[in-house]
CSV table of C-alpha atoms in Angstrom, one decimal:
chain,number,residue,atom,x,y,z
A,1,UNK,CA,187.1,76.9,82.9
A,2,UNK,CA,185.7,78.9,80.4
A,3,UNK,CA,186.7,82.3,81.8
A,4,UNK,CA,188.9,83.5,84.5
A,5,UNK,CA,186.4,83.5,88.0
A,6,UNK,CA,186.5,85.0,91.3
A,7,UNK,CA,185.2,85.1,94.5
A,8,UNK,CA,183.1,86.3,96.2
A,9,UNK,CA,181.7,88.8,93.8
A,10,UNK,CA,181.2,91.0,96.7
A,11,UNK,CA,182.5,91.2,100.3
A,12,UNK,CA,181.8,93.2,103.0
A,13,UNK,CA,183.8,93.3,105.8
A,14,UNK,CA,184.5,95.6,109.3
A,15,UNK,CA,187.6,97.6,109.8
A,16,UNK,CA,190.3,95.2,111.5
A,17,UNK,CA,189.4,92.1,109.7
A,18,UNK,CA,191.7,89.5,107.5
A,19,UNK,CA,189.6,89.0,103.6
A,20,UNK,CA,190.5,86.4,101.6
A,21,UNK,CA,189.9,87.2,97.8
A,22,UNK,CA,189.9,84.0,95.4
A,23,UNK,CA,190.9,83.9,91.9
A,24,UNK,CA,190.8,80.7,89.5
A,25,UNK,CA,192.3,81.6,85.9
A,26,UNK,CA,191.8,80.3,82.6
A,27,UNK,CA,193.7,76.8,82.5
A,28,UNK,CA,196.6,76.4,80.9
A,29,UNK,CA,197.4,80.6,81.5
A,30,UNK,CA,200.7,80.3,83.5
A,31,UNK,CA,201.1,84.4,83.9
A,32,UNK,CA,198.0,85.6,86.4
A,33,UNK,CA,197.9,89.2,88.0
A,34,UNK,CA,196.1,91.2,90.5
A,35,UNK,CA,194.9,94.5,89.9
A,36,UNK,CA,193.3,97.1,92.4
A,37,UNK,CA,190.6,99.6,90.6
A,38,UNK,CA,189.4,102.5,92.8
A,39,UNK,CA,186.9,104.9,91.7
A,40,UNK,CA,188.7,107.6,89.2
A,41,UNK,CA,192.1,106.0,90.0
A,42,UNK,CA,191.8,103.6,87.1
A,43,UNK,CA,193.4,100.3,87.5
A,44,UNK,CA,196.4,100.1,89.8
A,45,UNK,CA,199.2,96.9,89.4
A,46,UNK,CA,199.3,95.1,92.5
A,47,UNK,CA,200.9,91.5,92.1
A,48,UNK,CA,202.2,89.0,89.0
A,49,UNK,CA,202.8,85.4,89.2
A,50,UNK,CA,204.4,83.4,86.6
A,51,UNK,CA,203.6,79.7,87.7
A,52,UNK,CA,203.6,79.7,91.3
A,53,UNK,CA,206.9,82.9,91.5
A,54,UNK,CA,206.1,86.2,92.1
A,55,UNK,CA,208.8,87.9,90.5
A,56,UNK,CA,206.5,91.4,90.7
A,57,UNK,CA,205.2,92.3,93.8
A,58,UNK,CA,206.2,96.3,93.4
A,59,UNK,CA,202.7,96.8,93.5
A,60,UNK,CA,201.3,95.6,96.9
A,61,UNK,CA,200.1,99.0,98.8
A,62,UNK,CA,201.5,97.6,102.3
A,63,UNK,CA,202.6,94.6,104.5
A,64,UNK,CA,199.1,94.2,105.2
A,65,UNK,CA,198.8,92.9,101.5
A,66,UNK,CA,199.8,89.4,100.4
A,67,UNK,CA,198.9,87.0,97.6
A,68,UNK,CA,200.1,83.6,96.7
A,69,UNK,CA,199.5,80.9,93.8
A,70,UNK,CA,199.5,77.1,94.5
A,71,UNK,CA,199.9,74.5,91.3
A,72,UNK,CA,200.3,77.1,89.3
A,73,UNK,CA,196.5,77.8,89.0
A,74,UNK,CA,194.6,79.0,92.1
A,75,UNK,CA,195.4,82.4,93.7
A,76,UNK,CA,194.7,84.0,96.8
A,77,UNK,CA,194.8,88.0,97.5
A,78,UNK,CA,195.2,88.2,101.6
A,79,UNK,CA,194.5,91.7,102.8
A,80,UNK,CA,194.9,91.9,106.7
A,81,UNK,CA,193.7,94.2,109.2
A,82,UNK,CA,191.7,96.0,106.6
A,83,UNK,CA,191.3,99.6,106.3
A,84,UNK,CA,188.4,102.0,105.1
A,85,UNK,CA,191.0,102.8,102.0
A,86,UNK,CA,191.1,99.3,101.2
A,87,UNK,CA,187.6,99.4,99.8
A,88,UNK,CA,187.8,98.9,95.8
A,89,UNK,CA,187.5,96.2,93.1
A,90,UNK,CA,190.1,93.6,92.8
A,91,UNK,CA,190.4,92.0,89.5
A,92,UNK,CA,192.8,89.0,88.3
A,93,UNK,CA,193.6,88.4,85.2
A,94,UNK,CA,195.7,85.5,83.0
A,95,UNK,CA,197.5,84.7,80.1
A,96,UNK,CA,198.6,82.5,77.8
A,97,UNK,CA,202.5,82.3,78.8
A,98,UNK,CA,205.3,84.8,80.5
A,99,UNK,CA,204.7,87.4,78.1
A,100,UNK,CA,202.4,90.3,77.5
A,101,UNK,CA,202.2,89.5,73.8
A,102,UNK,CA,199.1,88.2,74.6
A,103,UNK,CA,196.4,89.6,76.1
A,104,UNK,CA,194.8,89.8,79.8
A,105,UNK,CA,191.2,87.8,80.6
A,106,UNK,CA,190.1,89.8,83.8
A,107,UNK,CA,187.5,88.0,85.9
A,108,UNK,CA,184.8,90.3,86.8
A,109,UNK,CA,186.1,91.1,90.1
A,110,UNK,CA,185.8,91.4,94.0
A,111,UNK,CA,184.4,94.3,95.3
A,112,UNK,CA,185.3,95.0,98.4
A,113,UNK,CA,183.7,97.3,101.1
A,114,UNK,CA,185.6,97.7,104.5
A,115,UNK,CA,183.1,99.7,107.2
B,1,UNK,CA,202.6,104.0,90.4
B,2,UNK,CA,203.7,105.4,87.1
B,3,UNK,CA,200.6,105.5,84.7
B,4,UNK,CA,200.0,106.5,81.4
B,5,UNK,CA,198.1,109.9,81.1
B,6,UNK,CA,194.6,109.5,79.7
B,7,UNK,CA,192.3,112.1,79.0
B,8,UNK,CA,189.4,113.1,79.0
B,9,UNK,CA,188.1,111.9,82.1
B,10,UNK,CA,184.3,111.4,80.4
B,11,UNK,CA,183.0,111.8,77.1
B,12,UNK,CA,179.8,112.4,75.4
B,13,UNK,CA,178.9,112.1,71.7
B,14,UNK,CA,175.8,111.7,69.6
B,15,UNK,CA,175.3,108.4,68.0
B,16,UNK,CA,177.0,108.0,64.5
B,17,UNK,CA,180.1,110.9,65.5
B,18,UNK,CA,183.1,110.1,66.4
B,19,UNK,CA,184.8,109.6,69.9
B,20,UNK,CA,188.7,110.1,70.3
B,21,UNK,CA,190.4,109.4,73.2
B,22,UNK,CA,193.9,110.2,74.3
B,23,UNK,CA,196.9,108.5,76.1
B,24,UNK,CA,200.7,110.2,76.8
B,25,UNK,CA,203.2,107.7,78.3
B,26,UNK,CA,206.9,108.3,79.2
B,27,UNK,CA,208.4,104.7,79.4
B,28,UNK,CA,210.3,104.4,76.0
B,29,UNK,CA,211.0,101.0,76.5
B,30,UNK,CA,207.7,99.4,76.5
B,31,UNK,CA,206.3,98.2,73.8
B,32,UNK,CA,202.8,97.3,73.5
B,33,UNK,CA,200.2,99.4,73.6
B,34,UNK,CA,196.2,98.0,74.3
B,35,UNK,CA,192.8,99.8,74.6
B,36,UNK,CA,190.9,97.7,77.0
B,37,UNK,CA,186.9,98.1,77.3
B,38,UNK,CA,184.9,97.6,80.5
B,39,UNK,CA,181.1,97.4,81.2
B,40,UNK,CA,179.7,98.0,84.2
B,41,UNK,CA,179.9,94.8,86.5
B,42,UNK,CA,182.6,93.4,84.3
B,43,UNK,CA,186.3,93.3,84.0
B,44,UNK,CA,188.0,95.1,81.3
B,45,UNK,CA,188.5,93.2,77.8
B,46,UNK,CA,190.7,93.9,75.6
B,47,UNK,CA,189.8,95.8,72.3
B,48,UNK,CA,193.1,96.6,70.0
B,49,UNK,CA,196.6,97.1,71.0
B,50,UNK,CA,199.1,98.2,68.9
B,51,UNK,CA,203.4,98.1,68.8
B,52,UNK,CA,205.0,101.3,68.3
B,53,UNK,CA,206.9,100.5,64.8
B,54,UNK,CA,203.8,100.7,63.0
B,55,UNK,CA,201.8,104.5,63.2
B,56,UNK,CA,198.0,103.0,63.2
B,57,UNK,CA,195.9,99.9,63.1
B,58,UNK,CA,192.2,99.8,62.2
B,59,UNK,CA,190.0,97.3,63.4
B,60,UNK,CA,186.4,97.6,61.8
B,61,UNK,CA,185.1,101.1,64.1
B,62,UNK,CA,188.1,101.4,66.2
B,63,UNK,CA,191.4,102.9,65.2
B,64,UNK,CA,194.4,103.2,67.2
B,65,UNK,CA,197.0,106.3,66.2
B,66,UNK,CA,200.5,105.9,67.4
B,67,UNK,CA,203.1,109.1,67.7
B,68,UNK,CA,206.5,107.7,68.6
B,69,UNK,CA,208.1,111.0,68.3
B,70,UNK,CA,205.4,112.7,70.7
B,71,UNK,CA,205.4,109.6,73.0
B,72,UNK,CA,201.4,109.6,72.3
B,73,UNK,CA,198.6,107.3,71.2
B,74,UNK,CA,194.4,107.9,70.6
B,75,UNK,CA,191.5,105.8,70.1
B,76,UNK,CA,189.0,106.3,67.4
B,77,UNK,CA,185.7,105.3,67.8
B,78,UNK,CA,184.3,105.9,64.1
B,79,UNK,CA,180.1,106.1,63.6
B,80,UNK,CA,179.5,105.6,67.5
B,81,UNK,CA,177.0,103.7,68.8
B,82,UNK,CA,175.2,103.7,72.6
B,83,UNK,CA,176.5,100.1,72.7
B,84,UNK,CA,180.1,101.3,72.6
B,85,UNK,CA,178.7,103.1,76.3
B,86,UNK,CA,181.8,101.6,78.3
B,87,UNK,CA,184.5,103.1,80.1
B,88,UNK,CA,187.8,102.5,78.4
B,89,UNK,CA,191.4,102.5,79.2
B,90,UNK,CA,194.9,102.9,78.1
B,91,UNK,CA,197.5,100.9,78.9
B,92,UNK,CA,201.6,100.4,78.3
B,93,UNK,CA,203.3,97.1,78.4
B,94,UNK,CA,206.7,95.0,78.4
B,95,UNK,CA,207.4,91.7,79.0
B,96,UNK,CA,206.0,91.1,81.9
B,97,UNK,CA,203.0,93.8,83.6
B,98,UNK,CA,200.3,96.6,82.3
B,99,UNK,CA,200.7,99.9,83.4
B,100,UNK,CA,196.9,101.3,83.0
B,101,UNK,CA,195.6,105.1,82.3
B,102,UNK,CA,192.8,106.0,84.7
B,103,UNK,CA,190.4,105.1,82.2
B,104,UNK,CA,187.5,107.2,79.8
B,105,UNK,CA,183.8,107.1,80.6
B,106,UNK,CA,182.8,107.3,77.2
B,107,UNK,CA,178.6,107.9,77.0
B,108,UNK,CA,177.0,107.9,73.5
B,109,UNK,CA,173.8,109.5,73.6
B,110,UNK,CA,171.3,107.8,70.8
């Protein structure tokens, strides 16, 4: 595609439940990430694939958090048993190749609002 | 999470002055160094990165200054416009992740 998409754009969801956040990067971009942006805590590093591997996943906040990449394109951000806190923009982002030489398309993002 | 230290938190400038921005980091062995941009409703994009053997790197209005000794690097944002009205952030990188500053709210007032 012509630019990295996700969705929803928005999603609002009650305390408790299981989201699903989609992310479909720029094709051919084997490296794709998720980041976390709260209000005034800028953007936080959740999750990196390269391919389908996650060889970073320092960044996920909990075991409540998982994400996983199939055919080395698609990638799904799984938050269960959400929490208030868990409200906040999720952005993905990919590039060209293993290496941050080059430089991160973000989509515009999930924002995410847990009652 | 470690993050690179931005500041300010906001900014305001006239049109046509100039906006500076600040970033401190402590991780010596990364080395690339973006400015990313960010309108409301969008994800960030980047705007000019720099690597650490050179000291700055101009690209038309915007001017990145590196201090390797002082672990420390600025945006410039020569003859400001209300269109450069973004929030912008820092960011420090290896091989493999981005490590973002908490980002700038930059308002210029026409």
């Amino acid at each position: 595609g012509a630019g990295v998409s996700q969705s929803p754009s928005n999603k609002v969801t009650e305390k408790g439940k299981d989201v699903e956040l989609r992310c479909d990067p720029i094709s051919g971009h084997t490296a794709l990430y998720w980041y976390r942006q709260s209000l005034g805590q800028g953007l936080e590093f959740l999750i990196y694939f390269q391919g389908n591997s996650a060889p970073d996943k320092s960044g996920l906040p909990s075991d409540r958090f998982s994400a996983e990449r199939t055919g080395g394109s698609v990638s799904t951000l799984t938050i269960q048993r959400t929490q208030q806190e868990d409200s906040a923009v999720y952005l993905c982002a990919s590039t060209r190749g293993g290496s941050l030489k080059g430089k991160l398309f973000f989509g515009s993002g999930t924002q995410l609002s847990v009652l | 999470q470690q993050q690179v230290k931005q500041s300010p938190q906001s900014l305001i400038v006239q049109k046509g002055g100039i906006s500076i921005i600040n970033c401190a980091y402590e991780n010596t062995a990364f080395d690339y160094f973006p400015w990313y941009q960010q309108f409301p409703g969008k994800g960030p994009a980047l705007l000019i990165a720099i690597r650490p053997d050179v000291s700055e790197k101009k690209e038309g209005r915007f001017t990145i200054s590196f201090n390797k000794s002082a672990k420390q690097f600025s945006l410039h944002i020569m003859d400001s416009q209300p269109g450069d009205s973004a929030t912008y952030f820092c960011a420090e990188g290896g091989s493999e992740k981005l490590v973002f500053g908490k980002g700038t709210k930059l308002t210029v007032n026409p």
